[in-house]
PDB file of C-alpha atoms and ligand atoms in Angstrom:
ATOM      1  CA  UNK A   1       0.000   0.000   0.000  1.00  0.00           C
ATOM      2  CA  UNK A   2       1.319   3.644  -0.430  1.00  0.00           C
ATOM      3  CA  UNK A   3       2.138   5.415   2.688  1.00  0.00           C
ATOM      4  CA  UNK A   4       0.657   8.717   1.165  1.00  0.00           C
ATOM      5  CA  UNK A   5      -1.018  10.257  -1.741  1.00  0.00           C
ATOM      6  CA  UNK A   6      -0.526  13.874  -2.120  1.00  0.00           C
ATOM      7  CA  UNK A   7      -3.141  15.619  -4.963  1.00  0.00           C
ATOM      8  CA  UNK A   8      -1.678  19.240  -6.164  1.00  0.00           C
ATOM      9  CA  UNK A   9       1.964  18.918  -7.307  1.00  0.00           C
ATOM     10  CA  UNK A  10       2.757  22.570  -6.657  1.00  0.00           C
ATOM     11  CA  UNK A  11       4.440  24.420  -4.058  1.00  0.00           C
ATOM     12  CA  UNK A  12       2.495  22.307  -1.070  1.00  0.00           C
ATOM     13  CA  UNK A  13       2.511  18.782  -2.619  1.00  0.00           C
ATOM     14  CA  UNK A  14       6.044  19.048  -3.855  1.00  0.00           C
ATOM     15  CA  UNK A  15       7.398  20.229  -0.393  1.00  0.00           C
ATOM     16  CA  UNK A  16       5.824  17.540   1.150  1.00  0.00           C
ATOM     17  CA  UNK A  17       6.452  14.753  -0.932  1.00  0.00           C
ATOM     18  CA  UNK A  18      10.277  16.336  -0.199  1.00  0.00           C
ATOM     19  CA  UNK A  19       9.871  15.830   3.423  1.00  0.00           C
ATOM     20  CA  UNK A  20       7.897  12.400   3.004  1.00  0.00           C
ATOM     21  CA  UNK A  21      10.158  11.129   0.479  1.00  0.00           C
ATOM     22  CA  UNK A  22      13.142  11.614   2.383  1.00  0.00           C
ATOM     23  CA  UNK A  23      11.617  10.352   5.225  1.00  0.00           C
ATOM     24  CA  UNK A  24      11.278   6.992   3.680  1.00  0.00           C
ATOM     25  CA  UNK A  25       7.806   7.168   2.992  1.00  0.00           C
ATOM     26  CA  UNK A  26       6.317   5.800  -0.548  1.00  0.00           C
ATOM     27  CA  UNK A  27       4.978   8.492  -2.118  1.00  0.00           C
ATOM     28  CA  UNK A  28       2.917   9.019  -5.055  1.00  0.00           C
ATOM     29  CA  UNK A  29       2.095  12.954  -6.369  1.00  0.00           C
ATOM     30  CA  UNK A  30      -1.560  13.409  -8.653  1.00  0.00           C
ATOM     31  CA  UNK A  31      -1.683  16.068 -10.589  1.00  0.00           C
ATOM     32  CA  UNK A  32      -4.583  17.050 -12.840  1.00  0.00           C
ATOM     33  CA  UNK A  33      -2.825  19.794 -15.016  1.00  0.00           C
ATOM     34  CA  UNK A  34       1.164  20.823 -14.842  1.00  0.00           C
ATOM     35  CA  UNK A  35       3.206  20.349 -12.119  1.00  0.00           C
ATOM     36  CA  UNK A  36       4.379  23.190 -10.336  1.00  0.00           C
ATOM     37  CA  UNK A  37       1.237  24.480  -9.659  1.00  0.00           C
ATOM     38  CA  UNK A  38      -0.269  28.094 -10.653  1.00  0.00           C
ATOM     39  CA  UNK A  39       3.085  30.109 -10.266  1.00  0.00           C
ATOM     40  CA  UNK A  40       4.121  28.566 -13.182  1.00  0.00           C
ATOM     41  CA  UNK A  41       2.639  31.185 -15.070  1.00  0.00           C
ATOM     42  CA  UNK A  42       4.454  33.792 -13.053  1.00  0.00           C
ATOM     43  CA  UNK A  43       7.843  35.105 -15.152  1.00  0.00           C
ATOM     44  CA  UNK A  44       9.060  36.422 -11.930  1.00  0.00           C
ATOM     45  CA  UNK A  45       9.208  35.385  -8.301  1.00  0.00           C
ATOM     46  CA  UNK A  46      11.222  37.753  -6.396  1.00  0.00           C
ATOM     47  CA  UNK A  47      10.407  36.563  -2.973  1.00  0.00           C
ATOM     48  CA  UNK A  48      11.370  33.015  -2.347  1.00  0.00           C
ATOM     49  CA  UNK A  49      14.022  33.013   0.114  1.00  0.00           C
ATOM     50  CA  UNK A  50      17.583  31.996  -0.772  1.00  0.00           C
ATOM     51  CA  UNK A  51      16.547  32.359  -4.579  1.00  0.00           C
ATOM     52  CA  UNK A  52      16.611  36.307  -5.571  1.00  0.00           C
ATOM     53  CA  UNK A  53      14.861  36.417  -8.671  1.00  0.00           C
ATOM     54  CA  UNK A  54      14.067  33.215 -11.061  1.00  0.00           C
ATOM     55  CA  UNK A  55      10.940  32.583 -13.130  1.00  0.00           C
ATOM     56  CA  UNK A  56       7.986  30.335 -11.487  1.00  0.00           C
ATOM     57  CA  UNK A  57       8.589  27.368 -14.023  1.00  0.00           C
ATOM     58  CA  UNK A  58      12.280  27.162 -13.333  1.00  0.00           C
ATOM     59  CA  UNK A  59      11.673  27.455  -9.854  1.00  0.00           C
ATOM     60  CA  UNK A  60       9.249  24.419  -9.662  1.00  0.00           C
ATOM     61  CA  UNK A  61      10.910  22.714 -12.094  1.00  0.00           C
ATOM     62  CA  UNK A  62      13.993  22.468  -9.265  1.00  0.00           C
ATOM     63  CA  UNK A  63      11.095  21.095  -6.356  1.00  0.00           C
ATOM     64  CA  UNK A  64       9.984  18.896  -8.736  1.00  0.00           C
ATOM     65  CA  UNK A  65      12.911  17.138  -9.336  1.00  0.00           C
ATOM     66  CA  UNK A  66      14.241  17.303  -5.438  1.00  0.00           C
ATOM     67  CA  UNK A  67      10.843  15.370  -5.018  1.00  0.00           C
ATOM     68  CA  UNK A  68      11.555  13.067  -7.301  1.00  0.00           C
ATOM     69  CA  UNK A  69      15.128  12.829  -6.363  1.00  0.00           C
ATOM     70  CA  UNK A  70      13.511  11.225  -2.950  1.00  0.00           C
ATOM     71  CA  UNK A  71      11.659   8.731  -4.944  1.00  0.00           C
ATOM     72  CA  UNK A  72       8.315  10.705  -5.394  1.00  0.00           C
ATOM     73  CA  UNK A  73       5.881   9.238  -8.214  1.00  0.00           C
ATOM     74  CA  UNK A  74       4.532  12.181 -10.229  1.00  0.00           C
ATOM     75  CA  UNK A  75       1.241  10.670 -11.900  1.00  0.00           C
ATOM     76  CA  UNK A  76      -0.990  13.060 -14.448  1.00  0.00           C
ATOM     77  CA  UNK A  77      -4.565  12.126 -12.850  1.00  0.00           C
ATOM     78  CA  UNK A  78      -6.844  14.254 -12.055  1.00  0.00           C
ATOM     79  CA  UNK A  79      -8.896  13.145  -8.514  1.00  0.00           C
ATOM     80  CA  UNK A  80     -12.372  13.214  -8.397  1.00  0.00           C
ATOM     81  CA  UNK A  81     -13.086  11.869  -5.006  1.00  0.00           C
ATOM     82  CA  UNK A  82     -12.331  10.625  -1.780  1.00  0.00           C
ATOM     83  CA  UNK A  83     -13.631   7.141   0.383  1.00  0.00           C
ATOM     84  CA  UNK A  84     -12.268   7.062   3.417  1.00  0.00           C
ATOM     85  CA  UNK A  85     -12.440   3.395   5.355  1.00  0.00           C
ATOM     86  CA  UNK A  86     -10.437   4.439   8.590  1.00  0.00           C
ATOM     87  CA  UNK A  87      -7.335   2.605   8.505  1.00  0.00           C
ATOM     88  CA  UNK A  88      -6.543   3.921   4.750  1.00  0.00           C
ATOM     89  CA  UNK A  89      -7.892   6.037   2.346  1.00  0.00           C
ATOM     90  CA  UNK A  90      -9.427   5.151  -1.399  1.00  0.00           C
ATOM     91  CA  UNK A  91      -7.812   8.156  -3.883  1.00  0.00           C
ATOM     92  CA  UNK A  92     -10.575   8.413  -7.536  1.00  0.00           C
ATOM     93  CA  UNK A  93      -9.247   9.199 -10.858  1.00  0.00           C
ATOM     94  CA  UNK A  94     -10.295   9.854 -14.055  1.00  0.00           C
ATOM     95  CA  UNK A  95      -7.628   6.808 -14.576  1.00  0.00           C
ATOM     96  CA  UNK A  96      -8.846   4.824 -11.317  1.00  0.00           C
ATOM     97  CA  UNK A  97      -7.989   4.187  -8.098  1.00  0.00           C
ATOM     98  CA  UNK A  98      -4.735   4.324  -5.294  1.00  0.00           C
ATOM     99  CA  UNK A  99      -5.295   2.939  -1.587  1.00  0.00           C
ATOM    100  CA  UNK A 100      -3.198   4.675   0.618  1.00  0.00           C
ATOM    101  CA  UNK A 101      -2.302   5.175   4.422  1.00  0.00           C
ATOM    102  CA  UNK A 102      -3.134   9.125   4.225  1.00  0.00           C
ATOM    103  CA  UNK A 103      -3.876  11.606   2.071  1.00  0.00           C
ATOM    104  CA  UNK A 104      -2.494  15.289   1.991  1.00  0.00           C
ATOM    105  CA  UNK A 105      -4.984  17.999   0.093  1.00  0.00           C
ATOM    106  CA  UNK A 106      -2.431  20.509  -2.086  1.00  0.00           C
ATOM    107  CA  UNK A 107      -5.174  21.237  -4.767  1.00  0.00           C
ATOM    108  CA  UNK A 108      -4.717  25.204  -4.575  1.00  0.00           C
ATOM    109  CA  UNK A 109      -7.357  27.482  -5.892  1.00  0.00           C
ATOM    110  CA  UNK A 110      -8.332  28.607  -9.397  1.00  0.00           C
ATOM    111  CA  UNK A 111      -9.467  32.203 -10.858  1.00  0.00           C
ATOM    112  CA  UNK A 112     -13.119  32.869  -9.598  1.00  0.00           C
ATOM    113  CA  UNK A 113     -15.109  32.986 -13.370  1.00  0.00           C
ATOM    114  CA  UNK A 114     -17.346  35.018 -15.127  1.00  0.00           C
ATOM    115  CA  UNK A 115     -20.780  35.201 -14.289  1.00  0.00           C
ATOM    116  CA  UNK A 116     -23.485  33.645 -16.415  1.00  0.00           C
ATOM    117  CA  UNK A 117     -24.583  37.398 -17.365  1.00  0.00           C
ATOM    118  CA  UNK A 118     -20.649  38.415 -18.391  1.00  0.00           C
ATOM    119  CA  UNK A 119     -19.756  35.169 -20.056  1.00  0.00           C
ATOM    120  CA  UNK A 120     -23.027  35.537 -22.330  1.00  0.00           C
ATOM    121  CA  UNK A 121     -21.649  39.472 -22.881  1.00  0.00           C
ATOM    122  CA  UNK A 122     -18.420  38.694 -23.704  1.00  0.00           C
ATOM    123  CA  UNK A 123     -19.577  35.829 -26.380  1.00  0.00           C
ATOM    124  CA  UNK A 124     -17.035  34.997 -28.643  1.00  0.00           C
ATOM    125  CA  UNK A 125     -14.312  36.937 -27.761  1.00  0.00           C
ATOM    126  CA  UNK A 126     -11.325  35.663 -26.144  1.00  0.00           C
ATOM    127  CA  UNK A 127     -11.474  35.484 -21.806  1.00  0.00           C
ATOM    128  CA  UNK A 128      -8.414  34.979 -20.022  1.00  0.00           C
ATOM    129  CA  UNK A 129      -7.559  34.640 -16.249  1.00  0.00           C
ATOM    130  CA  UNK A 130      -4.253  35.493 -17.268  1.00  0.00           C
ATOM    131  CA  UNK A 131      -2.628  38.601 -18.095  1.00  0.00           C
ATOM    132  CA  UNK A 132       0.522  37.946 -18.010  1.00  0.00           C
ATOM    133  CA  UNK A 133       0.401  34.892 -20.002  1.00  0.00           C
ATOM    134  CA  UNK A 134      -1.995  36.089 -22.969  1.00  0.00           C
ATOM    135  CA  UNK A 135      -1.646  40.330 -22.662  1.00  0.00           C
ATOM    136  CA  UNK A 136       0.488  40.071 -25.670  1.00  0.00           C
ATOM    137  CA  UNK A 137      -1.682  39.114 -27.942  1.00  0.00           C
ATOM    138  CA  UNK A 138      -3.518  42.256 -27.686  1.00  0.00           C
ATOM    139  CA  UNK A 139      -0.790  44.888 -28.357  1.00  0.00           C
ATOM    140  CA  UNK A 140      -2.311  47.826 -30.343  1.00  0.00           C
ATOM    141  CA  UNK A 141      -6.190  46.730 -29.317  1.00  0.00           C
ATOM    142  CA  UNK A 142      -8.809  47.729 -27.178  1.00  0.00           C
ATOM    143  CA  UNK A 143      -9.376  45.396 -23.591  1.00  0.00           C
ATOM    144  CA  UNK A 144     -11.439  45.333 -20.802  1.00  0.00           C
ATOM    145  CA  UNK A 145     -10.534  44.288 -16.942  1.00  0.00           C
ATOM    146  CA  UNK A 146     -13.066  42.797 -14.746  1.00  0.00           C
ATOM    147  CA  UNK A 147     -12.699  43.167 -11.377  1.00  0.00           C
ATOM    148  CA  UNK A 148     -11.973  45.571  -8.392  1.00  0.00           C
ATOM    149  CA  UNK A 149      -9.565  44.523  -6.299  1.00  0.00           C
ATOM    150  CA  UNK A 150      -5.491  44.358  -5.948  1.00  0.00           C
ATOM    151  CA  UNK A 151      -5.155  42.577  -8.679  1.00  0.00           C
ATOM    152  CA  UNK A 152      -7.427  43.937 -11.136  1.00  0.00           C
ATOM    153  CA  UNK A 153      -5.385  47.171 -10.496  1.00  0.00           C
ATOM    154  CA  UNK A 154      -1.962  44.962 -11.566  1.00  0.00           C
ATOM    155  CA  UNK A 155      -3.484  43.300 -14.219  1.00  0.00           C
ATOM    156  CA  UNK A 156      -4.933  46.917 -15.806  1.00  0.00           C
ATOM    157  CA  UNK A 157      -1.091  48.481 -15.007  1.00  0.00           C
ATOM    158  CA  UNK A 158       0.214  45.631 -16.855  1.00  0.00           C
ATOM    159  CA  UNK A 159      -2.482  45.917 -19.704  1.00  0.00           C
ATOM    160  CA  UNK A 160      -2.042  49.981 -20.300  1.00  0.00           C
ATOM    161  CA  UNK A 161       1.624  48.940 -21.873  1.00  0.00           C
ATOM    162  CA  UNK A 162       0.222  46.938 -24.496  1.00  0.00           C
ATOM    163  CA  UNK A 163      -3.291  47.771 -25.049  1.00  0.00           C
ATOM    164  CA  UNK A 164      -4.533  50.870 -27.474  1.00  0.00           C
ATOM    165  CA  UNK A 165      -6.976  51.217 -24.377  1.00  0.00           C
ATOM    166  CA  UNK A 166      -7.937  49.437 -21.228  1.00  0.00           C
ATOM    167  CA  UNK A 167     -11.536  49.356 -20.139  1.00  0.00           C
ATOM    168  CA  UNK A 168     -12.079  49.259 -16.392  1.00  0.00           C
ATOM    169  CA  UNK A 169     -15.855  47.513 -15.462  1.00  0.00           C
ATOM    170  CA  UNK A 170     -16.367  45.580 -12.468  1.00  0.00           C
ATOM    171  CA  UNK A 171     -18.435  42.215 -11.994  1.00  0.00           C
ATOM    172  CA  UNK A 172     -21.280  42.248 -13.595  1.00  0.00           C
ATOM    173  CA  UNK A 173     -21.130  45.246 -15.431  1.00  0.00           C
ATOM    174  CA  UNK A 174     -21.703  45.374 -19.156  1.00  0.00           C
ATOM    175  CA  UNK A 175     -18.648  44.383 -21.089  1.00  0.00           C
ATOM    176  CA  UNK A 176     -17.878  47.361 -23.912  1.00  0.00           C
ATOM    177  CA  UNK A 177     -18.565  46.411 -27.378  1.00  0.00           C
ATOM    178  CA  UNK A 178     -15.289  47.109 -29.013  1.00  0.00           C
ATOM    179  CA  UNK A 179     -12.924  45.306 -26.634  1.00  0.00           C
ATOM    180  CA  UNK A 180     -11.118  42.638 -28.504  1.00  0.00           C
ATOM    181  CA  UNK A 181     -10.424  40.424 -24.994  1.00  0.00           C
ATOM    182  CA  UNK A 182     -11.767  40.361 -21.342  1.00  0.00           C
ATOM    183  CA  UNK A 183      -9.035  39.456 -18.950  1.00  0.00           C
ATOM    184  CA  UNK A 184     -10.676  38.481 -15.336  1.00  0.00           C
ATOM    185  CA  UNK A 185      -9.436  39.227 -11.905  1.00  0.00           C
ATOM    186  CA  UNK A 186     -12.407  38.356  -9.490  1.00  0.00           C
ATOM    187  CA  UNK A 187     -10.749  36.610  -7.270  1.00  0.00           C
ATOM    188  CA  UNK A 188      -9.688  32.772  -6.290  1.00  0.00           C
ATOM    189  CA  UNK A 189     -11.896  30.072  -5.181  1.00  0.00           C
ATOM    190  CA  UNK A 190     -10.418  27.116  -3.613  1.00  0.00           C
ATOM    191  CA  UNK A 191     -10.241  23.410  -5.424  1.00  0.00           C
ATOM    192  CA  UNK A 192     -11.997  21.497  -2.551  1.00  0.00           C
ATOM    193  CA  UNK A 193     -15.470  20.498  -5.259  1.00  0.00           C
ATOM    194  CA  UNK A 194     -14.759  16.883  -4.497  1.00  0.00           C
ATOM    195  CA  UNK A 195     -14.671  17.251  -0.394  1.00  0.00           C
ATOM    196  CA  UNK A 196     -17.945  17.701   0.238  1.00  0.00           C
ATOM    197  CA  UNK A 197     -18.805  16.018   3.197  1.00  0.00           C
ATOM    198  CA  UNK A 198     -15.284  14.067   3.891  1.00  0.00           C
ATOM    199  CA  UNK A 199     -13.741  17.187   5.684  1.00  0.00           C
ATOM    200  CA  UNK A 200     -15.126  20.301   7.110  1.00  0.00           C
ATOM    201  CA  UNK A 201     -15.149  23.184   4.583  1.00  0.00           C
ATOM    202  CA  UNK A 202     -15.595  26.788   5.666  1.00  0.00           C
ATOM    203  CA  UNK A 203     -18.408  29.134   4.159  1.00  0.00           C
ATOM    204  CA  UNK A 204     -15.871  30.058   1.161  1.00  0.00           C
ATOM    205  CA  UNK A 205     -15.118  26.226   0.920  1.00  0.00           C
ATOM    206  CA  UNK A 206     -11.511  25.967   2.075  1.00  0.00           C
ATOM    207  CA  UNK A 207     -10.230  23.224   3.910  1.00  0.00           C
ATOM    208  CA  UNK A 208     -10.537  24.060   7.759  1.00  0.00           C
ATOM    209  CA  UNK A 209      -7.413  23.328   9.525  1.00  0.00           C
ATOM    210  CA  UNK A 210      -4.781  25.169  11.407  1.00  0.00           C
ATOM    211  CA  UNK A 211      -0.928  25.291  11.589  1.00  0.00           C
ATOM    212  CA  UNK A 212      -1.009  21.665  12.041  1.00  0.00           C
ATOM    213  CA  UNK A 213      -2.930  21.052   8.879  1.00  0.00           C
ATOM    214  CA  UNK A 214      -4.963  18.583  10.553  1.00  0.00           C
ATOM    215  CA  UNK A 215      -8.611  18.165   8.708  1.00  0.00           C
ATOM    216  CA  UNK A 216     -11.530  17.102  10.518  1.00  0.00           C
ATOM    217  CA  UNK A 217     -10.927  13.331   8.961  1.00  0.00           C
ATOM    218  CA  UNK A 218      -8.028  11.423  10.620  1.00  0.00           C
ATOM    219  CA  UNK A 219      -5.399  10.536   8.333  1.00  0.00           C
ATOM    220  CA  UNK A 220      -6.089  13.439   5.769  1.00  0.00           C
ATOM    221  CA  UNK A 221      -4.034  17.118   5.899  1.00  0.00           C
ATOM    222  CA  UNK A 222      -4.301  19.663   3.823  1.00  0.00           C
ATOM    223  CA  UNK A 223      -1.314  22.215   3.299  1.00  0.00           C
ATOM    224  CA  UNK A 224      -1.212  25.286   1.055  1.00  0.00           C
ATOM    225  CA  UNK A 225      -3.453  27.163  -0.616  1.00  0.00           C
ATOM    226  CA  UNK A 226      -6.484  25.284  -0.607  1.00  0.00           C
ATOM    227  CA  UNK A 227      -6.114  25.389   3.482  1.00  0.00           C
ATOM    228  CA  UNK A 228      -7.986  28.375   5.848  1.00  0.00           C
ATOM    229  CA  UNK A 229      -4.837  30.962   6.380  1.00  0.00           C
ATOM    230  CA  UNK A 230      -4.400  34.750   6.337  1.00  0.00           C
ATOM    231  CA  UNK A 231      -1.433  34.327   4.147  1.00  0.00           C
ATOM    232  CA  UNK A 232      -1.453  32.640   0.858  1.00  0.00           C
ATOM    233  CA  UNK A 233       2.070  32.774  -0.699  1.00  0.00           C
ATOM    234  CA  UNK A 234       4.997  29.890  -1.699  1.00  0.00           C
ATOM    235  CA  UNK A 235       6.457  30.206   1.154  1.00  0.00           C
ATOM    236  CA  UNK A 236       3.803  29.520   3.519  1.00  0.00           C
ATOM    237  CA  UNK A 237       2.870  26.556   1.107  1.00  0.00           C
ATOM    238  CA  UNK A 238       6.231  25.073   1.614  1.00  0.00           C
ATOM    239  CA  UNK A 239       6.013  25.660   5.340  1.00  0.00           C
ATOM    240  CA  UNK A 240       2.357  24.009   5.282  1.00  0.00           C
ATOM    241  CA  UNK A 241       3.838  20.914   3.012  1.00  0.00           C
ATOM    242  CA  UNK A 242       6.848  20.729   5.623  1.00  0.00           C
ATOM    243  CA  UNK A 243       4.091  20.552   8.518  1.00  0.00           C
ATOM    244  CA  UNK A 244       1.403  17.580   6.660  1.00  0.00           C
ATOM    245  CA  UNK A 245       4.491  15.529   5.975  1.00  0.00           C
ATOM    246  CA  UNK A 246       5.315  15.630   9.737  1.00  0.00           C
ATOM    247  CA  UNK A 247       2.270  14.190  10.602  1.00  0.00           C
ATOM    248  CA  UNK A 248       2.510  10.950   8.700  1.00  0.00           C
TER     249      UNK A 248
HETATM  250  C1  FAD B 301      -0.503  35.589 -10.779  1.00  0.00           C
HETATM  251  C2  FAD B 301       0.060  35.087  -9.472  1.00  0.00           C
HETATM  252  C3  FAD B 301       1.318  35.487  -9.065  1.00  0.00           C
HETATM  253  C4  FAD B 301       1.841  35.043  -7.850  1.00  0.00           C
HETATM  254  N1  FAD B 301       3.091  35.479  -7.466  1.00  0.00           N
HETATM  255  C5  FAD B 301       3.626  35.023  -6.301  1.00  0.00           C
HETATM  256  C6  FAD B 301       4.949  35.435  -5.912  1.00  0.00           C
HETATM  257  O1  FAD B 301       5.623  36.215  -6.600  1.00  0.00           O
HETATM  258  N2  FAD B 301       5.439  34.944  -4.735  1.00  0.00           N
HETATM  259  C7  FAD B 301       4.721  34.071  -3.944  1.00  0.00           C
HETATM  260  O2  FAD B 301       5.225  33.645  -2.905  1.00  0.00           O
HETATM  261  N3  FAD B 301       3.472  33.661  -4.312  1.00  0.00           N
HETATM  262  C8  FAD B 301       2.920  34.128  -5.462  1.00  0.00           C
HETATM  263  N4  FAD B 301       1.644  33.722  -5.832  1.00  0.00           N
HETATM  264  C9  FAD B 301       0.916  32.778  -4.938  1.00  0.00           C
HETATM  265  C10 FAD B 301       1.434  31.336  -5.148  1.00  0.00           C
HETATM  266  O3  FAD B 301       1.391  31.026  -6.515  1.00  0.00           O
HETATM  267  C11 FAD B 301       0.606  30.355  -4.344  1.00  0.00           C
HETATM  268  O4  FAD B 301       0.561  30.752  -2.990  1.00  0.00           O
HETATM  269  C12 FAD B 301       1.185  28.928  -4.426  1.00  0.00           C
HETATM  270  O5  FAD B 301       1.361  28.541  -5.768  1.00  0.00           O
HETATM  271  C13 FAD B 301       0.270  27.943  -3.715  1.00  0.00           C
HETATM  272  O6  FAD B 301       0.780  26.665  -3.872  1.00  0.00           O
HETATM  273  P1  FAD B 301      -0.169  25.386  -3.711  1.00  0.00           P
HETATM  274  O7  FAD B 301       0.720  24.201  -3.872  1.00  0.00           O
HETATM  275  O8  FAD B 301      -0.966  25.518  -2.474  1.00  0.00           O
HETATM  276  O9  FAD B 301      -1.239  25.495  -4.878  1.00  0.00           O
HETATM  277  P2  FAD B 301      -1.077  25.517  -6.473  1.00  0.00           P
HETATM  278  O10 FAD B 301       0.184  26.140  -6.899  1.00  0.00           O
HETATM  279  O11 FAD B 301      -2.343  26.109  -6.971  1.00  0.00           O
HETATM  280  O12 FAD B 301      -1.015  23.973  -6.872  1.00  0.00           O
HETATM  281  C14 FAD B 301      -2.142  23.148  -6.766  1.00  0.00           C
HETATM  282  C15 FAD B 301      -2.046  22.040  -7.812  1.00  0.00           C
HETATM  283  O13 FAD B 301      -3.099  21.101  -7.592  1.00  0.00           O
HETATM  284  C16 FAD B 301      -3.612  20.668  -8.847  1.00  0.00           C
HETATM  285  N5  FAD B 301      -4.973  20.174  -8.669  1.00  0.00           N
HETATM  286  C17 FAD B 301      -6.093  20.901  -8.350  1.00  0.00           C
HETATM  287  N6  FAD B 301      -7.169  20.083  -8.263  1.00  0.00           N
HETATM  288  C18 FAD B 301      -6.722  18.827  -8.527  1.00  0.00           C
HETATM  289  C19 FAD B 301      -7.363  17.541  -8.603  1.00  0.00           C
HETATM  290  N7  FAD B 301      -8.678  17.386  -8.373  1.00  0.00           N
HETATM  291  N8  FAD B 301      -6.609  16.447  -8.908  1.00  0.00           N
HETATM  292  C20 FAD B 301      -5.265  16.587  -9.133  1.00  0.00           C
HETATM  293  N9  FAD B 301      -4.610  17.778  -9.094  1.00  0.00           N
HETATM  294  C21 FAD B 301      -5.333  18.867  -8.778  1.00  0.00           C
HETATM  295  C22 FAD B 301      -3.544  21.939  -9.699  1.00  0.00           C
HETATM  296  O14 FAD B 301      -3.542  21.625 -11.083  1.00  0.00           O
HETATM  297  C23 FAD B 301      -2.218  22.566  -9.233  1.00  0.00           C
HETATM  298  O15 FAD B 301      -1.133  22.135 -10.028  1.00  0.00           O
HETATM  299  C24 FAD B 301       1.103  34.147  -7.034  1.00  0.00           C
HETATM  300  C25 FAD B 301      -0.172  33.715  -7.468  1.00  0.00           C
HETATM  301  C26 FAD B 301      -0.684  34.176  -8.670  1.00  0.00           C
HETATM  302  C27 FAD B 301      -2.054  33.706  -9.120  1.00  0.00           C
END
């Protein structure tokens, strides 16, 4: 049987399948999309300690292979649900099933979406979650941000050197008819769909657990992003990956 599965190989799962690795533990990673999680997308990461200034793929791609380098399985399945019968835990793919001694949560969150109302406004034209990633493609034309907080305002700095003109409309507004692209910043929501009634969820449905990244089920943690914290950042993802894999 595997000692633990971890689902999310970014930040969180790949720190703790570090520390469970090397602690002699078999380990297998599932990952639904890319590993490295959603800072792969980020060119620049300026704040991880030790390493100045490196892009979020390189960075990951290093944690990825340190986890492997302790034996870590990195498996391209995306998990669908959880059974858990006490003494271990049954892990669901799309691909089928792993029975394993625990389970740590490091699914991370995804870009909030547009409403019904906006996505039917916006029609054909391109939507993106990422500016960053697709702003280039709209040198010289007219966009539109959606959104109203911190990072609406980054995404619209970042926009205004590229765009012939950036539209500013918040959620649910009207999207203007001559922008070429909507790019979305409405916030995060976290990737806990398939929890419902294994762990206790908060009202926003994180994971509840504290610095020990205990759930409410025995045998399953949660570290990172997907977890109830004030601070959501690589760092404390690492920390909270560190933590899980202590528990084992
Ligand atoms: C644009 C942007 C810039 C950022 N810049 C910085 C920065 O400069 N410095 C910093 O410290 N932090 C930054 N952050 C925050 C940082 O990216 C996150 O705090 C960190 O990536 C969280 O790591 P995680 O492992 O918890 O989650 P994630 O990185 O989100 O990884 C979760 C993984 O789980 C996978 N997954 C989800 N559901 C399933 C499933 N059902 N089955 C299998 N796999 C699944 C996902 O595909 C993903 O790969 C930034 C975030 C964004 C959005």
């Amino acid at each position: 049987m595997i000692d633990v599965v971890i689902i999310g190989a970014g930040m969180a799962g790949l720190t703790a399948a570090i520390y469970a690795g090397r602690a002699g533990k078999k380990v297998v990673v599932l990952e639904s999309n890319v590993k490295g999680g959603e800072i792969v997308e980020s060119t620049i990461v300026s704040n991880y300690p030790g390493v100045p200034d490196i892009s979020g793929a390189d960075l990951m791609e290093t944690v990825a292979k340190q986890a492997e380098g302790f034996g870590t399985q990195i498996k391209y399945e995306e998990v669908l649900g959880i059974e858990d019968h006490g003494e271990y835990k049954k892990v669901k793919t799309d691909e089928g099933e792993y029975e394993a001694k625990a389970v740590i949560l490091a699914m991370g969150t995804e870009p909030r979406r547009l409403s019904e109302k906006q996505a039917a406004d916006a029609g054909k034209r391109p939507v993106s979650y990422c500016a960053v990633c697709d702003g280039a493609l709209y040198e010289g034309k007219p966009v539109v941000v959606v959104g109203s907080g911190n990072t609406a305002k980054y995404v619209m700095k970042y926009l205004e050197g590229i765009a012939s003109k950036v539209y500013h409309i918040h959620h649910d507004d009207p999207i203007p008819e001559d922008a070429e692209a909507v790019f979305v910043a409405i916030g995060r929501v976290p990737n806990t769909g398939f929890l419902k009634g294994l762990v206790e969820l908060d009202s926003n449905g994180y994971v509840v657990a504290g610095e020990d990244c205990k759930t409410s089920c025995p045998g399953i943690f949660v570290a990172g992003d997907c977890r109830t914290k004030t601070t959501r950042q690589l760092v404390t993802a690492a920390g909270d990956g560190a933590v899980a894999a202590g528990q084992l």
